[in-house]
Amino acid sequence: MSLLPQITGVPDAEVRDAFYYRYWEHDDRMHHVWAHYGLVTDRYKLIYYYADGLGLANAGDVTYPPEWELFDTKEDPHELTSVYNDPRYLTVREQLKARMLELQRELGDKPYERPTPAERARIIGKR
């Protein structure tokens, strides 16, 4: 779906309820952001840092423990405090996770699964 009608204010343009994205560059020298994917809605941002370079060129070699973040951008527009573990957001969190999974399937992406040590060695050996 083109974003052009939405950002140019075309009346009655079809609007997505959520946007899925994936950031592949893990802990690279320039940005140092962990590899992750996320879902953005008009109010929330859900992020899963799988923190693994997957043996890709220019990605960091260190794998970190995975981490989730959830931001309520209405209450916290600068995304300073994750509410992922806040019990008041449990229902929202689970709804957003389900929507993220739907979009991953729709787009042909797959949720991250941490490789076994043997798989990791094989991946890094292919570099």
Short mmCIF file of N, CA and C in Angstrom, two decimals:
data_model
loop_
_atom_site.label_atom_id
_atom_site.label_comp_id
_atom_site.label_asym_id
_atom_site.label_seq_id
_atom_site.Cartn_x
_atom_site.Cartn_y
_atom_site.Cartn_z
N MET A 1 0.85 -1.17 0.00
CA MET A 1 0.00 0.00 0.00
C MET A 1 0.90 1.24 0.00
N SER A 2 0.64 2.10 -0.90
CA SER A 2 1.41 3.33 -0.98
C SER A 2 1.09 4.24 0.21
N LEU A 3 2.12 4.88 0.73
CA LEU A 3 1.94 5.84 1.81
C LEU A 3 1.63 7.24 1.28
N LEU A 4 1.84 7.44 -0.01
CA LEU A 4 1.68 8.77 -0.59
C LEU A 4 0.32 9.41 -0.30
N PRO A 5 -0.81 8.70 -0.49
CA PRO A 5 -2.09 9.34 -0.18
C PRO A 5 -2.22 9.74 1.29
N GLN A 6 -1.62 8.96 2.16
CA GLN A 6 -1.72 9.27 3.59
C GLN A 6 -0.90 10.50 3.96
N ILE A 7 0.29 10.60 3.39
CA ILE A 7 1.16 11.72 3.79
C ILE A 7 0.86 13.01 3.02
N THR A 8 0.13 12.90 1.91
CA THR A 8 -0.23 14.10 1.16
C THR A 8 -1.65 14.55 1.45
N GLY A 9 -2.35 13.82 2.32
CA GLY A 9 -3.68 14.25 2.76
C GLY A 9 -4.79 14.00 1.76
N VAL A 10 -4.68 12.97 0.94
CA VAL A 10 -5.75 12.64 -0.01
C VAL A 10 -7.00 12.25 0.79
N PRO A 11 -8.13 12.92 0.55
CA PRO A 11 -9.35 12.59 1.29
C PRO A 11 -9.76 11.13 1.06
N ASP A 12 -10.24 10.49 2.09
CA ASP A 12 -10.73 9.11 2.05
C ASP A 12 -9.67 8.09 1.64
N ALA A 13 -8.41 8.43 1.81
CA ALA A 13 -7.33 7.48 1.50
C ALA A 13 -7.41 6.31 2.47
N GLU A 14 -7.13 5.12 1.95
CA GLU A 14 -7.09 3.95 2.81
C GLU A 14 -5.91 4.10 3.77
N VAL A 15 -6.15 3.85 5.03
CA VAL A 15 -5.13 4.04 6.06
C VAL A 15 -4.83 2.71 6.73
N ARG A 16 -3.56 2.43 6.87
CA ARG A 16 -3.14 1.21 7.58
C ARG A 16 -3.36 1.41 9.08
N ASP A 17 -3.70 0.33 9.75
CA ASP A 17 -3.84 0.40 11.20
C ASP A 17 -2.50 0.23 11.89
N ALA A 18 -1.51 -0.32 11.17
CA ALA A 18 -0.20 -0.57 11.76
C ALA A 18 0.84 -0.74 10.66
N PHE A 19 2.08 -0.40 11.01
CA PHE A 19 3.21 -0.58 10.10
C PHE A 19 4.22 -1.50 10.75
N TYR A 20 4.68 -2.48 9.98
CA TYR A 20 5.69 -3.42 10.45
C TYR A 20 7.02 -3.02 9.81
N TYR A 21 8.10 -3.13 10.57
CA TYR A 21 9.42 -2.87 10.01
C TYR A 21 10.43 -3.81 10.64
N ARG A 22 11.57 -3.98 9.95
CA ARG A 22 12.68 -4.77 10.49
C ARG A 22 13.97 -3.98 10.25
N TYR A 23 14.78 -3.92 11.29
CA TYR A 23 16.08 -3.25 11.24
C TYR A 23 17.15 -4.33 11.32
N TRP A 24 17.85 -4.56 10.21
CA TRP A 24 18.79 -5.68 10.10
C TRP A 24 20.18 -5.37 10.63
N GLU A 25 20.60 -4.14 10.55
CA GLU A 25 21.99 -3.80 10.89
C GLU A 25 22.18 -3.89 12.40
N HIS A 26 22.79 -4.95 12.83
CA HIS A 26 22.96 -5.20 14.27
C HIS A 26 24.27 -4.63 14.79
N ASP A 27 24.16 -3.72 15.73
CA ASP A 27 25.32 -3.19 16.44
C ASP A 27 26.45 -2.81 15.47
N ASP A 28 26.07 -2.20 14.34
CA ASP A 28 27.08 -1.82 13.36
C ASP A 28 27.90 -0.64 13.89
N ARG A 29 29.03 -0.40 13.29
CA ARG A 29 29.97 0.61 13.78
C ARG A 29 29.39 2.02 13.80
N MET A 30 28.46 2.29 12.92
CA MET A 30 27.94 3.65 12.81
C MET A 30 26.77 3.92 13.78
N HIS A 31 25.83 2.96 13.87
CA HIS A 31 24.60 3.22 14.63
C HIS A 31 24.55 2.54 16.00
N HIS A 32 25.14 1.38 16.12
CA HIS A 32 25.15 0.61 17.37
C HIS A 32 23.74 0.26 17.87
N VAL A 33 22.79 0.16 16.96
CA VAL A 33 21.43 -0.26 17.32
C VAL A 33 21.35 -1.76 17.13
N TRP A 34 20.75 -2.44 18.07
CA TRP A 34 20.60 -3.89 17.96
C TRP A 34 19.57 -4.23 16.87
N ALA A 35 19.79 -5.35 16.21
CA ALA A 35 18.84 -5.83 15.21
C ALA A 35 17.48 -6.04 15.89
N HIS A 36 16.43 -5.62 15.19
CA HIS A 36 15.10 -5.73 15.79
C HIS A 36 14.02 -5.63 14.71
N TYR A 37 12.82 -5.93 15.11
CA TYR A 37 11.66 -5.63 14.28
C TYR A 37 10.60 -5.03 15.18
N GLY A 38 9.65 -4.35 14.55
CA GLY A 38 8.67 -3.67 15.37
C GLY A 38 7.38 -3.36 14.64
N LEU A 39 6.45 -2.87 15.42
CA LEU A 39 5.13 -2.51 14.93
C LEU A 39 4.81 -1.12 15.44
N VAL A 40 4.34 -0.26 14.54
CA VAL A 40 3.99 1.10 14.91
C VAL A 40 2.53 1.34 14.54
N THR A 41 1.77 1.84 15.52
CA THR A 41 0.38 2.24 15.27
C THR A 41 0.26 3.73 15.54
N ASP A 42 -0.95 4.23 15.48
CA ASP A 42 -1.13 5.66 15.73
C ASP A 42 -0.79 6.05 17.17
N ARG A 43 -0.77 5.06 18.08
CA ARG A 43 -0.51 5.38 19.48
C ARG A 43 0.67 4.60 20.10
N TYR A 44 0.95 3.41 19.57
CA TYR A 44 1.92 2.53 20.23
C TYR A 44 3.07 2.15 19.31
N LYS A 45 4.17 1.80 19.95
CA LYS A 45 5.33 1.27 19.23
C LYS A 45 5.83 0.06 20.01
N LEU A 46 5.77 -1.11 19.39
CA LEU A 46 6.22 -2.36 19.98
C LEU A 46 7.49 -2.78 19.26
N ILE A 47 8.54 -3.08 20.02
CA ILE A 47 9.84 -3.42 19.43
C ILE A 47 10.35 -4.71 20.06
N TYR A 48 10.84 -5.62 19.20
CA TYR A 48 11.51 -6.82 19.68
C TYR A 48 12.96 -6.77 19.21
N TYR A 49 13.87 -6.57 20.14
CA TYR A 49 15.30 -6.58 19.84
C TYR A 49 15.78 -8.03 19.93
N TYR A 50 15.98 -8.67 18.78
CA TYR A 50 16.51 -10.03 18.82
C TYR A 50 18.02 -10.00 18.94
N ALA A 51 18.62 -8.87 18.65
CA ALA A 51 20.03 -8.57 18.97
C ALA A 51 21.02 -9.60 18.46
N ASP A 52 20.88 -9.94 17.20
CA ASP A 52 21.74 -10.96 16.58
C ASP A 52 22.05 -10.52 15.16
N GLY A 53 23.32 -10.42 14.82
CA GLY A 53 23.72 -10.01 13.47
C GLY A 53 23.52 -11.07 12.42
N LEU A 54 23.23 -12.31 12.83
CA LEU A 54 22.93 -13.41 11.91
C LEU A 54 24.03 -13.64 10.88
N GLY A 55 25.24 -13.24 11.21
CA GLY A 55 26.36 -13.46 10.30
C GLY A 55 26.38 -12.54 9.11
N LEU A 56 25.58 -11.49 9.11
CA LEU A 56 25.53 -10.57 7.97
C LEU A 56 26.75 -9.66 7.96
N ALA A 57 27.15 -9.28 6.77
CA ALA A 57 28.28 -8.36 6.61
C ALA A 57 27.99 -7.04 7.32
N ASN A 58 28.99 -6.47 7.93
CA ASN A 58 28.91 -5.19 8.63
C ASN A 58 28.03 -5.20 9.88
N ALA A 59 27.58 -6.37 10.29
CA ALA A 59 26.82 -6.48 11.54
C ALA A 59 27.77 -6.91 12.65
N GLY A 60 27.46 -6.51 13.86
CA GLY A 60 28.29 -6.90 14.99
C GLY A 60 28.24 -8.40 15.22
N ASP A 61 29.32 -8.93 15.76
CA ASP A 61 29.41 -10.37 16.02
C ASP A 61 28.85 -10.79 17.37
N VAL A 62 28.66 -9.83 18.27
CA VAL A 62 28.19 -10.16 19.61
C VAL A 62 26.67 -10.26 19.60
N THR A 63 26.15 -11.34 20.18
CA THR A 63 24.72 -11.52 20.31
C THR A 63 24.33 -11.22 21.75
N TYR A 64 23.30 -10.43 21.92
CA TYR A 64 22.84 -10.03 23.24
C TYR A 64 21.52 -10.73 23.56
N PRO A 65 21.15 -10.80 24.83
CA PRO A 65 19.84 -11.38 25.17
C PRO A 65 18.72 -10.56 24.53
N PRO A 66 17.68 -11.22 24.04
CA PRO A 66 16.58 -10.48 23.42
C PRO A 66 15.86 -9.59 24.43
N GLU A 67 15.20 -8.57 23.90
CA GLU A 67 14.52 -7.61 24.78
C GLU A 67 13.31 -7.01 24.06
N TRP A 68 12.23 -6.81 24.78
CA TRP A 68 11.03 -6.17 24.26
C TRP A 68 10.92 -4.75 24.82
N GLU A 69 10.35 -3.85 24.02
CA GLU A 69 9.97 -2.53 24.49
C GLU A 69 8.60 -2.19 23.92
N LEU A 70 7.83 -1.45 24.69
CA LEU A 70 6.53 -0.95 24.26
C LEU A 70 6.43 0.49 24.72
N PHE A 71 6.08 1.36 23.79
CA PHE A 71 5.93 2.77 24.12
C PHE A 71 4.52 3.23 23.80
N ASP A 72 3.95 4.00 24.72
CA ASP A 72 2.66 4.65 24.51
C ASP A 72 3.01 6.07 24.08
N THR A 73 2.99 6.31 22.78
CA THR A 73 3.48 7.59 22.26
C THR A 73 2.53 8.76 22.54
N LYS A 74 1.33 8.45 22.98
CA LYS A 74 0.43 9.53 23.40
C LYS A 74 0.86 10.04 24.78
N GLU A 75 1.15 9.12 25.68
CA GLU A 75 1.56 9.47 27.04
C GLU A 75 3.05 9.81 27.12
N ASP A 76 3.84 9.25 26.22
CA ASP A 76 5.30 9.40 26.26
C ASP A 76 5.81 9.63 24.83
N PRO A 77 5.56 10.81 24.27
CA PRO A 77 5.89 11.06 22.86
C PRO A 77 7.38 10.95 22.52
N HIS A 78 8.25 11.06 23.51
CA HIS A 78 9.69 10.96 23.26
C HIS A 78 10.22 9.55 23.50
N GLU A 79 9.32 8.62 23.79
CA GLU A 79 9.68 7.20 23.98
C GLU A 79 10.82 7.04 24.99
N LEU A 80 10.62 7.58 26.15
CA LEU A 80 11.64 7.53 27.19
C LEU A 80 11.45 6.37 28.17
N THR A 81 10.21 5.87 28.30
CA THR A 81 9.92 4.83 29.29
C THR A 81 9.11 3.71 28.65
N SER A 82 9.70 2.54 28.60
CA SER A 82 8.97 1.38 28.07
C SER A 82 7.92 0.94 29.08
N VAL A 83 6.72 0.64 28.58
CA VAL A 83 5.63 0.15 29.42
C VAL A 83 5.38 -1.34 29.16
N TYR A 84 6.35 -1.99 28.54
CA TYR A 84 6.17 -3.40 28.18
C TYR A 84 5.80 -4.27 29.38
N ASN A 85 6.41 -4.05 30.52
CA ASN A 85 6.13 -4.86 31.70
C ASN A 85 5.08 -4.27 32.63
N ASP A 86 4.47 -3.17 32.20
CA ASP A 86 3.43 -2.54 33.01
C ASP A 86 2.13 -3.33 32.85
N PRO A 87 1.58 -3.86 33.94
CA PRO A 87 0.36 -4.68 33.84
C PRO A 87 -0.83 -3.95 33.22
N ARG A 88 -0.84 -2.63 33.29
CA ARG A 88 -1.95 -1.87 32.67
C ARG A 88 -1.94 -1.99 31.15
N TYR A 89 -0.81 -2.39 30.59
CA TYR A 89 -0.68 -2.49 29.13
C TYR A 89 -0.69 -3.93 28.63
N LEU A 90 -0.99 -4.88 29.48
CA LEU A 90 -0.95 -6.30 29.10
C LEU A 90 -1.83 -6.59 27.89
N THR A 91 -3.06 -6.15 27.89
CA THR A 91 -3.98 -6.42 26.78
C THR A 91 -3.48 -5.77 25.49
N VAL A 92 -3.06 -4.52 25.58
CA VAL A 92 -2.52 -3.80 24.41
C VAL A 92 -1.31 -4.54 23.89
N ARG A 93 -0.41 -4.92 24.78
CA ARG A 93 0.82 -5.62 24.38
C ARG A 93 0.50 -6.89 23.61
N GLU A 94 -0.41 -7.70 24.12
CA GLU A 94 -0.74 -8.96 23.45
C GLU A 94 -1.45 -8.72 22.12
N GLN A 95 -2.28 -7.70 22.04
CA GLN A 95 -2.94 -7.37 20.77
C GLN A 95 -1.91 -6.93 19.74
N LEU A 96 -0.95 -6.12 20.15
CA LEU A 96 0.08 -5.65 19.24
C LEU A 96 0.98 -6.80 18.79
N LYS A 97 1.30 -7.72 19.68
CA LYS A 97 2.11 -8.89 19.29
C LYS A 97 1.37 -9.73 18.25
N ALA A 98 0.08 -9.92 18.45
CA ALA A 98 -0.72 -10.70 17.49
C ALA A 98 -0.76 -9.99 16.14
N ARG A 99 -0.92 -8.69 16.14
CA ARG A 99 -0.95 -7.93 14.88
C ARG A 99 0.40 -7.97 14.19
N MET A 100 1.49 -7.91 14.98
CA MET A 100 2.82 -8.00 14.40
C MET A 100 3.01 -9.34 13.71
N LEU A 101 2.58 -10.41 14.35
CA LEU A 101 2.69 -11.74 13.76
C LEU A 101 1.88 -11.84 12.47
N GLU A 102 0.69 -11.26 12.45
CA GLU A 102 -0.13 -11.23 11.23
C GLU A 102 0.61 -10.55 10.09
N LEU A 103 1.19 -9.39 10.38
CA LEU A 103 1.90 -8.64 9.33
C LEU A 103 3.17 -9.36 8.89
N GLN A 104 3.86 -10.01 9.82
CA GLN A 104 5.04 -10.79 9.43
C GLN A 104 4.63 -11.87 8.43
N ARG A 105 3.56 -12.57 8.74
CA ARG A 105 3.09 -13.63 7.82
C ARG A 105 2.68 -13.04 6.48
N GLU A 106 1.93 -11.94 6.53
CA GLU A 106 1.46 -11.29 5.31
C GLU A 106 2.62 -10.84 4.42
N LEU A 107 3.70 -10.40 5.04
CA LEU A 107 4.86 -9.88 4.30
C LEU A 107 5.91 -10.95 4.01
N GLY A 108 5.70 -12.17 4.51
CA GLY A 108 6.65 -13.24 4.26
C GLY A 108 7.87 -13.19 5.17
N ASP A 109 7.78 -12.47 6.26
CA ASP A 109 8.86 -12.42 7.23
C ASP A 109 8.57 -13.46 8.32
N LYS A 110 9.57 -13.81 9.07
CA LYS A 110 9.39 -14.81 10.12
C LYS A 110 9.89 -14.27 11.45
N PRO A 111 9.21 -14.64 12.53
CA PRO A 111 9.74 -14.26 13.84
C PRO A 111 11.12 -14.85 14.04
N TYR A 112 11.95 -14.14 14.73
CA TYR A 112 13.32 -14.57 14.99
C TYR A 112 13.34 -15.79 15.90
N GLU A 113 14.17 -16.75 15.55
CA GLU A 113 14.44 -17.91 16.41
C GLU A 113 15.93 -17.99 16.60
N ARG A 114 16.38 -17.95 17.85
CA ARG A 114 17.81 -17.97 18.15
C ARG A 114 18.43 -19.26 17.65
N PRO A 115 19.49 -19.18 16.83
CA PRO A 115 20.14 -20.39 16.31
C PRO A 115 20.85 -21.17 17.42
N THR A 116 20.94 -22.47 17.24
CA THR A 116 21.73 -23.29 18.15
C THR A 116 23.20 -22.94 17.92
N PRO A 117 24.10 -23.32 18.85
CA PRO A 117 25.53 -23.04 18.62
C PRO A 117 26.05 -23.63 17.30
N ALA A 118 25.58 -24.82 16.93
CA ALA A 118 26.03 -25.43 15.66
C ALA A 118 25.52 -24.62 14.47
N GLU A 119 24.27 -24.17 14.52
CA GLU A 119 23.73 -23.35 13.43
C GLU A 119 24.48 -22.03 13.34
N ARG A 120 24.78 -21.44 14.50
CA ARG A 120 25.51 -20.16 14.52
C ARG A 120 26.88 -20.31 13.88
N ALA A 121 27.58 -21.39 14.21
CA ALA A 121 28.91 -21.63 13.64
C ALA A 121 28.81 -21.78 12.12
N ARG A 122 27.77 -22.45 11.65
CA ARG A 122 27.57 -22.64 10.21
C ARG A 122 27.27 -21.28 9.54
N ILE A 123 26.44 -20.46 10.19
CA ILE A 123 26.10 -19.15 9.63
C ILE A 123 27.33 -18.26 9.53
N ILE A 124 28.10 -18.19 10.62
CA ILE A 124 29.28 -17.33 10.64
C ILE A 124 30.35 -17.86 9.68
N GLY A 125 30.42 -19.19 9.50
CA GLY A 125 31.37 -19.77 8.57
C GLY A 125 31.08 -19.41 7.12
N LYS A 126 29.85 -19.02 6.81
CA LYS A 126 29.46 -18.65 5.43
C LYS A 126 29.83 -17.21 5.08
N ARG A 127 30.27 -16.45 6.03
CA ARG A 127 30.60 -15.03 5.78
C ARG A 127 31.64 -14.85 4.72
#
